Every structure is written in C-alpha cells, then in structure tokens.
Short mmCIF file of C-alpha atoms in Angstrom, two decimals:
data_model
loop_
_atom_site.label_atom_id
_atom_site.label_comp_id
_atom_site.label_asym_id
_atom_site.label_seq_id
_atom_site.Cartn_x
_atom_site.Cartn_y
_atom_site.Cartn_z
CA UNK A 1 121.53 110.16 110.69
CA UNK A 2 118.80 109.16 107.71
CA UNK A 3 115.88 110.54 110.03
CA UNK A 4 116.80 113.71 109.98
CA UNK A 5 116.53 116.57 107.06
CA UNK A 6 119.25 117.59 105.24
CA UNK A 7 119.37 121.29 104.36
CA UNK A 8 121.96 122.24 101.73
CA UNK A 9 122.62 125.89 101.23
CA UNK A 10 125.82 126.64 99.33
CA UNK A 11 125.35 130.85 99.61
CA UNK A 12 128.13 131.64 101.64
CA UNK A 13 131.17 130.51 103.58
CA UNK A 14 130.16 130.88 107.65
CA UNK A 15 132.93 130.27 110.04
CA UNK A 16 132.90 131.48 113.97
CA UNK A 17 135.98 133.14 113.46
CA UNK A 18 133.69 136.19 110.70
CA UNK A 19 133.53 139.14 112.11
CA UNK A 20 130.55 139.39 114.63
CA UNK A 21 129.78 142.76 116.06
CA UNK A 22 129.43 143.18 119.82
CA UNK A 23 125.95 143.09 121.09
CA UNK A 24 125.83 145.91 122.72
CA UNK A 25 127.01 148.18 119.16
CA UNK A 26 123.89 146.80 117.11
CA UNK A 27 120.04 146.16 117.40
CA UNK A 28 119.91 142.30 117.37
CA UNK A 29 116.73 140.98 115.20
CA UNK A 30 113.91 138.66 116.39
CA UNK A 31 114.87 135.16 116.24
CA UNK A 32 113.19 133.11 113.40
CA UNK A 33 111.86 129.74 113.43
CA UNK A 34 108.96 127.62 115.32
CA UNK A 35 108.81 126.64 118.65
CA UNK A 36 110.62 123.65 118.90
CA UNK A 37 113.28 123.43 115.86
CA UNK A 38 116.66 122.94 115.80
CA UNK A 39 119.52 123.57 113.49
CA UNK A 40 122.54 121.46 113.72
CA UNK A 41 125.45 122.71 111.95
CA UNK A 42 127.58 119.78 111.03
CA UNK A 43 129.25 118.66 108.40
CA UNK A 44 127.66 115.36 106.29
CA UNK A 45 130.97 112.75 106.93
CA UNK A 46 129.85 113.21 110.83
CA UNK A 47 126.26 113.27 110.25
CA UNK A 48 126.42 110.51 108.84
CA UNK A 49 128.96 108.64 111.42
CA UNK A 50 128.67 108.44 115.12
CA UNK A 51 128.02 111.88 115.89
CA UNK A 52 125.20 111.60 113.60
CA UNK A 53 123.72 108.51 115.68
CA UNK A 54 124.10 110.43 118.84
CA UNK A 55 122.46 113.08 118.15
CA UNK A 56 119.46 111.06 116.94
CA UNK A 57 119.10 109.94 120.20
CA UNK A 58 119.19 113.10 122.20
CA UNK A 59 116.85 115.07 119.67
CA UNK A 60 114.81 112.82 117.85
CA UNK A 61 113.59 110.69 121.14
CA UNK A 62 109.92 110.54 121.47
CA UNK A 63 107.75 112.65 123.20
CA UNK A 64 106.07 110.98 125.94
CA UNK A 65 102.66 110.65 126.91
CA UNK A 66 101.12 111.87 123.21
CA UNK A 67 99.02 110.04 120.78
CA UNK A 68 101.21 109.83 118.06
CA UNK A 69 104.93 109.51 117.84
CA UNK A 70 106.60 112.93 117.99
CA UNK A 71 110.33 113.74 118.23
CA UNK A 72 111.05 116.09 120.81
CA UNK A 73 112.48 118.60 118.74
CA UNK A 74 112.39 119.44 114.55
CA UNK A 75 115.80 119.07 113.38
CA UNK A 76 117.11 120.58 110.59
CA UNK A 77 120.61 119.66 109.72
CA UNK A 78 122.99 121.80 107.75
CA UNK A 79 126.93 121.69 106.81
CA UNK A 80 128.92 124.30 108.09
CA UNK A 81 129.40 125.42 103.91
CA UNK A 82 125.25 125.88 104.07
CA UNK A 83 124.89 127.85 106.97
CA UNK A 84 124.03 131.00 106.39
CA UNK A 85 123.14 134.26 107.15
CA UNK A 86 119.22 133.12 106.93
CA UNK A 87 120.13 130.43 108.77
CA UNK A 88 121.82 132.25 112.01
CA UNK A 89 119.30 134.18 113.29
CA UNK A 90 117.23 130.70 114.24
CA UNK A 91 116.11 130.52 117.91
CA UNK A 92 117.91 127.36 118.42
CA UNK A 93 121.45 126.61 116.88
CA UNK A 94 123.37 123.50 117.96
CA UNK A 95 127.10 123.46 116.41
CA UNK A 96 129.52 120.36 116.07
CA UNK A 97 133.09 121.86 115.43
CA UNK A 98 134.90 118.92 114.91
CA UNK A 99 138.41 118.97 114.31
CA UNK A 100 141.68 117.13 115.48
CA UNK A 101 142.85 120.26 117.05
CA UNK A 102 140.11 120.74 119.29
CA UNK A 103 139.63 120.04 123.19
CA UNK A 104 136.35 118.70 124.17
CA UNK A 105 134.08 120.99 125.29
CA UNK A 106 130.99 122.64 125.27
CA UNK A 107 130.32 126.53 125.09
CA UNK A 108 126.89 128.15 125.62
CA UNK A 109 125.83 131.18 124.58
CA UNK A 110 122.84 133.71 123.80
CA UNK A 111 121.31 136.49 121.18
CA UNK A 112 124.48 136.42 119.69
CA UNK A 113 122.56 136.66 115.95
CA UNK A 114 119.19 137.50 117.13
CA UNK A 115 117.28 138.33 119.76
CA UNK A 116 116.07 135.22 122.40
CA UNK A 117 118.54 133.03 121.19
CA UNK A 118 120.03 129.70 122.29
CA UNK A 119 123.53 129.11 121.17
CA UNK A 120 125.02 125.41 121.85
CA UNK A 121 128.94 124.85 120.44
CA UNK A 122 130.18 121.90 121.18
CA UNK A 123 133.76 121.14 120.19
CA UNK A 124 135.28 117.63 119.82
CA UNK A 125 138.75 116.32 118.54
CA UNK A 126 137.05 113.53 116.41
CA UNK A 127 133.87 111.57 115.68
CA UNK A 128 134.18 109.22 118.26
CA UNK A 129 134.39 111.99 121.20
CA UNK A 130 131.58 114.73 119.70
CA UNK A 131 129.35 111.14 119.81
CA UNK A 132 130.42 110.73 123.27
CA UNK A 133 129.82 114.31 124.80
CA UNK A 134 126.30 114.40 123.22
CA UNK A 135 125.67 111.08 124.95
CA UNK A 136 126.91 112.09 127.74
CA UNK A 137 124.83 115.01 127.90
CA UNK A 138 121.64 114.29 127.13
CA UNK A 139 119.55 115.39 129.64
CA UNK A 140 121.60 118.51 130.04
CA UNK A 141 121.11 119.35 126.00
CA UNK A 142 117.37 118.43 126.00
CA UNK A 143 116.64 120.34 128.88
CA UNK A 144 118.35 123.44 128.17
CA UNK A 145 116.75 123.73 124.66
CA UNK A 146 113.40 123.06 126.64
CA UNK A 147 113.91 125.45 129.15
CA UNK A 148 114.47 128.17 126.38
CA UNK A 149 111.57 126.96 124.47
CA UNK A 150 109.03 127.48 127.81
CA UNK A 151 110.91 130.71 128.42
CA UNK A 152 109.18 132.51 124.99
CA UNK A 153 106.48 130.59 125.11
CA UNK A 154 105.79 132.27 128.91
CA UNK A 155 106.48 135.68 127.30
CA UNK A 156 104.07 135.37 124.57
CA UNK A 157 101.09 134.00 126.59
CA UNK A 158 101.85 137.22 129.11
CA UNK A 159 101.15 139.35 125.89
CA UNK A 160 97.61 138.35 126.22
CA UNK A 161 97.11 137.75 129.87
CA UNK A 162 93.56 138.26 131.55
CA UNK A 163 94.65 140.71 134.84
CA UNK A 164 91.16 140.84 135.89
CA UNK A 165 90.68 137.07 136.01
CA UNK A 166 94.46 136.44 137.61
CA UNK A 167 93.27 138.91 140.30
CA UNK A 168 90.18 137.23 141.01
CA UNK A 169 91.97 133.89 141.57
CA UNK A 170 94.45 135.52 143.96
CA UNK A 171 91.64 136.94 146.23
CA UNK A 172 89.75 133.58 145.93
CA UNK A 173 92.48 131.12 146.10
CA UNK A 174 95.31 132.70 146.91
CA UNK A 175 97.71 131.73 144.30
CA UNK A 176 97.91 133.67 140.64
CA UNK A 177 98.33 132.03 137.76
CA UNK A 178 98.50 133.98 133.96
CA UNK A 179 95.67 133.10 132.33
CA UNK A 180 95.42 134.00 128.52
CA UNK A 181 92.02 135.74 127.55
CA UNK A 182 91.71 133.09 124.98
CA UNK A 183 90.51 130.85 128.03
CA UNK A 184 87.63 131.14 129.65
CA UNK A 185 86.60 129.49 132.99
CA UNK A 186 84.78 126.13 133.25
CA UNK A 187 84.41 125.82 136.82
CA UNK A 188 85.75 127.33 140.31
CA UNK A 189 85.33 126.21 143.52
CA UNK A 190 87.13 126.38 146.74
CA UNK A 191 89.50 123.72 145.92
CA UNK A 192 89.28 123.42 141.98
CA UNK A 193 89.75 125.48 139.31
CA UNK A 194 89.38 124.92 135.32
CA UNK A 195 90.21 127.34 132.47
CA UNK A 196 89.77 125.87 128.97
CA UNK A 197 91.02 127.05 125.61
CA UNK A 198 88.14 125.87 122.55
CA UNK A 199 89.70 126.55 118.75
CA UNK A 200 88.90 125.11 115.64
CA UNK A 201 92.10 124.61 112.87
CA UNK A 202 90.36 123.55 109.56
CA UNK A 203 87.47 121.77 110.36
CA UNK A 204 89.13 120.35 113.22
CA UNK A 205 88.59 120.97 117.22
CA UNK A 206 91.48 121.71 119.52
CA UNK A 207 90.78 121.79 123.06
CA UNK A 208 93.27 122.85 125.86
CA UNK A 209 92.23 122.57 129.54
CA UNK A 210 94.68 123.98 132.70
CA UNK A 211 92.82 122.68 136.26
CA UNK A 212 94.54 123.91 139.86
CA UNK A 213 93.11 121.49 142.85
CA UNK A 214 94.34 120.93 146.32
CA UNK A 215 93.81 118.75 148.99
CA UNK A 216 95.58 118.31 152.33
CA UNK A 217 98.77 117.35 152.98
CA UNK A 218 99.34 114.39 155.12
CA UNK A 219 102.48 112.19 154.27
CA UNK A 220 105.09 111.76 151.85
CA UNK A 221 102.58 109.27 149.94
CA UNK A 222 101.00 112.20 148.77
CA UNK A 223 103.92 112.08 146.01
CA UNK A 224 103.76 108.29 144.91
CA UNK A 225 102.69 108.28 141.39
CA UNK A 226 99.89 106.14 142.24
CA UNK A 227 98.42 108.27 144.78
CA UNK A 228 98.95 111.27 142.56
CA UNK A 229 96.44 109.49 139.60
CA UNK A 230 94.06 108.34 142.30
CA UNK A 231 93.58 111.81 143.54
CA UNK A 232 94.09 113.26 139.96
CA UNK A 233 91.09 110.80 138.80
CA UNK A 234 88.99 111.99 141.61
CA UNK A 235 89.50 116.19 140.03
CA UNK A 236 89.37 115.56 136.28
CA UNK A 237 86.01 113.37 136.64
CA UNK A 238 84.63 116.55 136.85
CA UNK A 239 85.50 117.15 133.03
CA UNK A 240 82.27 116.01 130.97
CA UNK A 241 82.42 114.77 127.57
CA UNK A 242 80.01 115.68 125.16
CA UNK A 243 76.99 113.74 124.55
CA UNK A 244 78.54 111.60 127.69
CA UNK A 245 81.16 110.09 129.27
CA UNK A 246 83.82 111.36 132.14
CA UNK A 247 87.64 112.08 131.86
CA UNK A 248 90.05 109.73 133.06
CA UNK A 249 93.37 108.66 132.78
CA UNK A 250 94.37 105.94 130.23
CA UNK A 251 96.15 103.82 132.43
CA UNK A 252 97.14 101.06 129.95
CA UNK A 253 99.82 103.53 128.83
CA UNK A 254 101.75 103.51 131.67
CA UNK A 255 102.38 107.04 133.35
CA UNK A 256 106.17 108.67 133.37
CA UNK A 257 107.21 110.33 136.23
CA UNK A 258 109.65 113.03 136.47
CA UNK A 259 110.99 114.95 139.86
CA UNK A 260 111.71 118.45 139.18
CA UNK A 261 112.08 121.73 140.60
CA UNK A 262 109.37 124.03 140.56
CA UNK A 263 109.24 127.51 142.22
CA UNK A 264 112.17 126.13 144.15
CA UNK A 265 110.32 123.47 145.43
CA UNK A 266 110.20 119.52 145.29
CA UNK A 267 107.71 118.94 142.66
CA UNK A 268 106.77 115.19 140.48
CA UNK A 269 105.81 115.48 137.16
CA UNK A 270 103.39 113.41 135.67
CA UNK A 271 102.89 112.52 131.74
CA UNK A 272 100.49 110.69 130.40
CA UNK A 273 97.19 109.72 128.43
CA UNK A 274 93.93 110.47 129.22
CA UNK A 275 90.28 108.98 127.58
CA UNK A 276 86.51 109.91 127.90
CA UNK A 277 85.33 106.90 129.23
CA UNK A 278 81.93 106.25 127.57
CA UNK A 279 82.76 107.75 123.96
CA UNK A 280 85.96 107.61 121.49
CA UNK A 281 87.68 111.26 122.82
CA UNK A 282 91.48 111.38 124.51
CA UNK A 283 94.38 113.24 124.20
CA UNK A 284 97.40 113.74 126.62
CA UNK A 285 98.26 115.60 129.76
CA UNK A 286 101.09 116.61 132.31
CA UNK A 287 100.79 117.23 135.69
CA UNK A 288 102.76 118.68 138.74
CA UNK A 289 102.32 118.12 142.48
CA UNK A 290 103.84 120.34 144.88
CA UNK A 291 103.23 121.81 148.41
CA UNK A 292 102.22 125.00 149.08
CA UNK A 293 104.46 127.58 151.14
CA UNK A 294 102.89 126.25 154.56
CA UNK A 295 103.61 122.92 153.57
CA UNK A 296 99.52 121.94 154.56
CA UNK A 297 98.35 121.15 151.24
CA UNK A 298 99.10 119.40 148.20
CA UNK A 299 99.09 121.52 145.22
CA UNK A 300 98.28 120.23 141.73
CA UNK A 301 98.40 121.81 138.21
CA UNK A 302 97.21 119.56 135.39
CA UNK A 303 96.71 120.33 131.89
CA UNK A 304 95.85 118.22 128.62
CA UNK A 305 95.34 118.40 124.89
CA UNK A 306 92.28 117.04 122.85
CA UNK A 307 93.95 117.61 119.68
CA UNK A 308 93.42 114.22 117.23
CA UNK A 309 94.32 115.49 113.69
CA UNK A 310 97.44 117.45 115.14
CA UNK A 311 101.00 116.73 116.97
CA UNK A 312 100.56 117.78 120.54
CA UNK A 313 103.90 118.64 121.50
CA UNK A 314 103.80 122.26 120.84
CA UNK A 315 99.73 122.65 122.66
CA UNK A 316 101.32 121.01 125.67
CA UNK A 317 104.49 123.39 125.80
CA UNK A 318 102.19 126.42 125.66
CA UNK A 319 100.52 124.69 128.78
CA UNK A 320 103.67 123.86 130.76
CA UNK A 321 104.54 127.63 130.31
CA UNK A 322 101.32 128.46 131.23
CA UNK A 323 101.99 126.41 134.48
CA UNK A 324 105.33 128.35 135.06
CA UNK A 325 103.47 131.44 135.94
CA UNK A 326 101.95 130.28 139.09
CA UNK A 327 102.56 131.76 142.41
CA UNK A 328 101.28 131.77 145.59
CA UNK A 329 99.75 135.03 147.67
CA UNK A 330 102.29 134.85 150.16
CA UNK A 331 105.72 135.20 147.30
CA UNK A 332 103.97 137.41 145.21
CA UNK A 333 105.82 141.20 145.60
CA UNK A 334 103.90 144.43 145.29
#
C-alpha cells in the first residue's frame, strides 16, 4: 500500500470495545478534517498485504474528467496502536478489524465521535477475505463516503444561500435551485440560466460556473451521451472566453457516463473536459440530464471548474452539491 501515508501515533491504546458514552448523554463535537479525507485504521502487516492493495483500488482510483490525476479520496492510514483520540473525531473513518475470530461483515455507523460523521467497520477473518469484501464493494464504499461528503458540503453552501435570487428563479423558471451569494448571474433567459463563482487563491484565478437549460422532450435519444454533448455544446457556446474564443467540450478525452438517481428520477451523468476553443483555457465539468415532473422537457444542470494551478476535485463537489438543491415549482412544499 506504498501510495498511501502512513501516520504513526503511539499516544494511546484505542480499541472498540473503550468505553463510548451513548449519544444521546453527551454533546458530540464537530467533526475534523477536509472534505474528502479518509482515515483507515489498519494495522501495517495488512497494509502492506492484500488488504492493503484493495483498498488502493477503491480509494486511491482517479478522479475522472479533471486535468490532473487526483485520487478520489486523501487517505491517511493509521494502525489501530496510533489511533487516537485526535484521530476519532475525523469526518470519515474506515476500520479493518481483522482477526481469525471474526465473521465477515460490514457495520455502518454515524456521529458516534463527532458530529456528521461517517463510520465504516469492516470485519474480516484474514487478509485474504478483508481484500475480498473491499473489492467486492467498491462502488458501495466509494459512494457512501461520497454521498456523505455532498451531504456537508449542501449544508454549508445553504449557510450562505441568496433567497432573493432562488425566488426569482422559481417565479421565472419554475424550478429553485440554492444559489450561494458568492455567485452572481451571467445570463438568464427563458431556457438558460448561468451563475458563476470568480475568486482569486494567490495570484491565481478560480472560476466556477453552474448553467440550468432545457429543451423539449421528444424520445429516449434525448439520453444518449452523444446527444446529451451535442445539445450541451449548443448551451455552453454561450460561455465567452476572454480576449476570445467559445466553450466547448474536449472531446479527445472521451466523456464517462454514469446513470443515477436524482430527485427520484432517471438521470445520466456526464464527466468530462472542456476547452476555450481559440485560446489556451479548460478545466472540467459534470453534467446531469433529467426530465422534468411533466415529463415534456429535458432538464440539464452543468457545472465546470477553470482552476489550472489547483486539484479540482473538491471545486467540483461543492458544485454537485450545489446541483442537489434543485427542485421543481410543482414538489416544492410551503
């Protein structure tokens, strides 16, 4: 497991079985850590075995559709002898109990150390099986560490969220999405709408965009990858570079697609590169397409990063949250 850090703290003994109060008899602290890092808890003879191979594979895969390469998560490994108290109240703990007594299985829980916490045991008789369960479970790991992730990172854009302009786009559009006050609108029209985020980091520019466009729905080709860029190509042209140039999509890097559900619906998620064709600028983006709740129109949310001094992972996560807080007219309660 060379590629990931090893993180040796000898303060005190931890073991599951120490006495944990009940939740409900304390205050819980805030979680610590950044948005996307992990601690594993497991001991070096496995880390360094076939457990340790496996769970390169499930956490230190590539992000897709960014500039540089990124792991999906920032692991932090630790033996069960160096996890301590500083270390438990980190938002996302995996644990590898491995021990010839154990049954194989997997045990989630939450906030058991802190507050908006994601809690992943798995147990494992041996090297071989823990190795095979995390293989086994890929997806299902990734994507309930992800899921937590966009969970707080929907809570803290709300912190900030512009009412005024998510009322406006209600009335106009019909559909509400939570717009941070950090963005400000580029353009709105009846069928397209574009809020961008400008920052500077250093001497360096970060720009995040979030465009909503529809058009009408006529067939199931409306959810054909292809289609989806065509039509995608059509929206983000409107995005001018600066002196010149248009945005596109960088289609030597091939496009992954992903169906999901969103809002309880069939959606296709799109990842991907995208250039300003005419001058060196590009960045990456994601996109969903989805039907609206009269199933007439094709619904799109696409957002990308221009971010080329930094990792993207984390700018695109803020966006993807940002995308969870859409809603149409017609679900939204009084």
């Amino acid at each position: 497991m060379k590629n990931i850090i090893y993180f040796f703290l000898f303060l005190l003994t931890f073991s599951l079985g120490s006495c944990v109060l009940d939740n409900s008899e304390r205050t819980l602290p805030a979680s610590t850590g950044k948005s996307g890092e992990l601690i594993i808890v497991l001991d070096t003879i496995y880390a360094n075995g076939l457990t340790g191979e496996a769970l390169e594979q499930v956490f230190l895969e590539d992000v897709y559709g960014v500039p540089r390469s990124e792991p999906i998560f920032s692991v932090v490994t630790v033996p069960h002898k160096g996890f301590t108290s500083m270390l438990q109240t980190v938002r996302n703990i995996l644990e590898l109990d491995i021990n010839s007594a154990n049954k194989t299985q997997i045990e989630i829980k939450e906030d058991v150390w802190a507050q908006d916490q994601m809690i992943v045991t798995i147990s494992a008789p041996n090297d071989k099986s823990a190795a095979a369960i995390l293989s086994k479970n890929k997806d299902k790991l990734q994507k309930l560490f992800n899921e937590a992730e966009l969970r707080r990172s929907k809570l803290q854009l709300e912190k900030g969220v512009d009412l005024d302009e998510s009322n406006k786009l209600l009335e106009k559009h019909g559909f509400s999405l939570k717009v941070p006050s950090e963005f400000f609108v580029s353009m709105d029209s009846s069928d397209f709408f574009f809020v961008r985020k400008n920052r500077v980091v250093g001497e360096h520019q970060i720009l995040q965009g979030v465009m909503v466009y529809s058009y009408s729905y006529n067939n199931d080709s409306a959810f054909v990858p292809k289609v989806i860029v065509d039509s995608m190509e059509t929206f983000i042209y409107n995005v001018k570079g600066q002196p010149k140039g248009n945005m596109a999509v960088e289609l030597q890097y091939p496009v992954l697609k992903e169906e999901i559900n969103f809002k309880e619906k069939y959606a296709i998620k799109l990842s991907g590169l995208w250039k300003m064709e005419g001058i060196f600028m590009g960045g990456s983006f994601i996109n969903y397409t989805f039907l609206d709740s009269k199933e007439e129109r094709v619904v799109n949310i696409y957002g990308f990063v221009y971010a080329p001094k930094f990792n993207h992972r984390e700018y695109l996560r803020e966006l993807e949250a940002l995308f969870t807080t859409y809603h149409e007219k017609a679900n939204i309660t009084p």
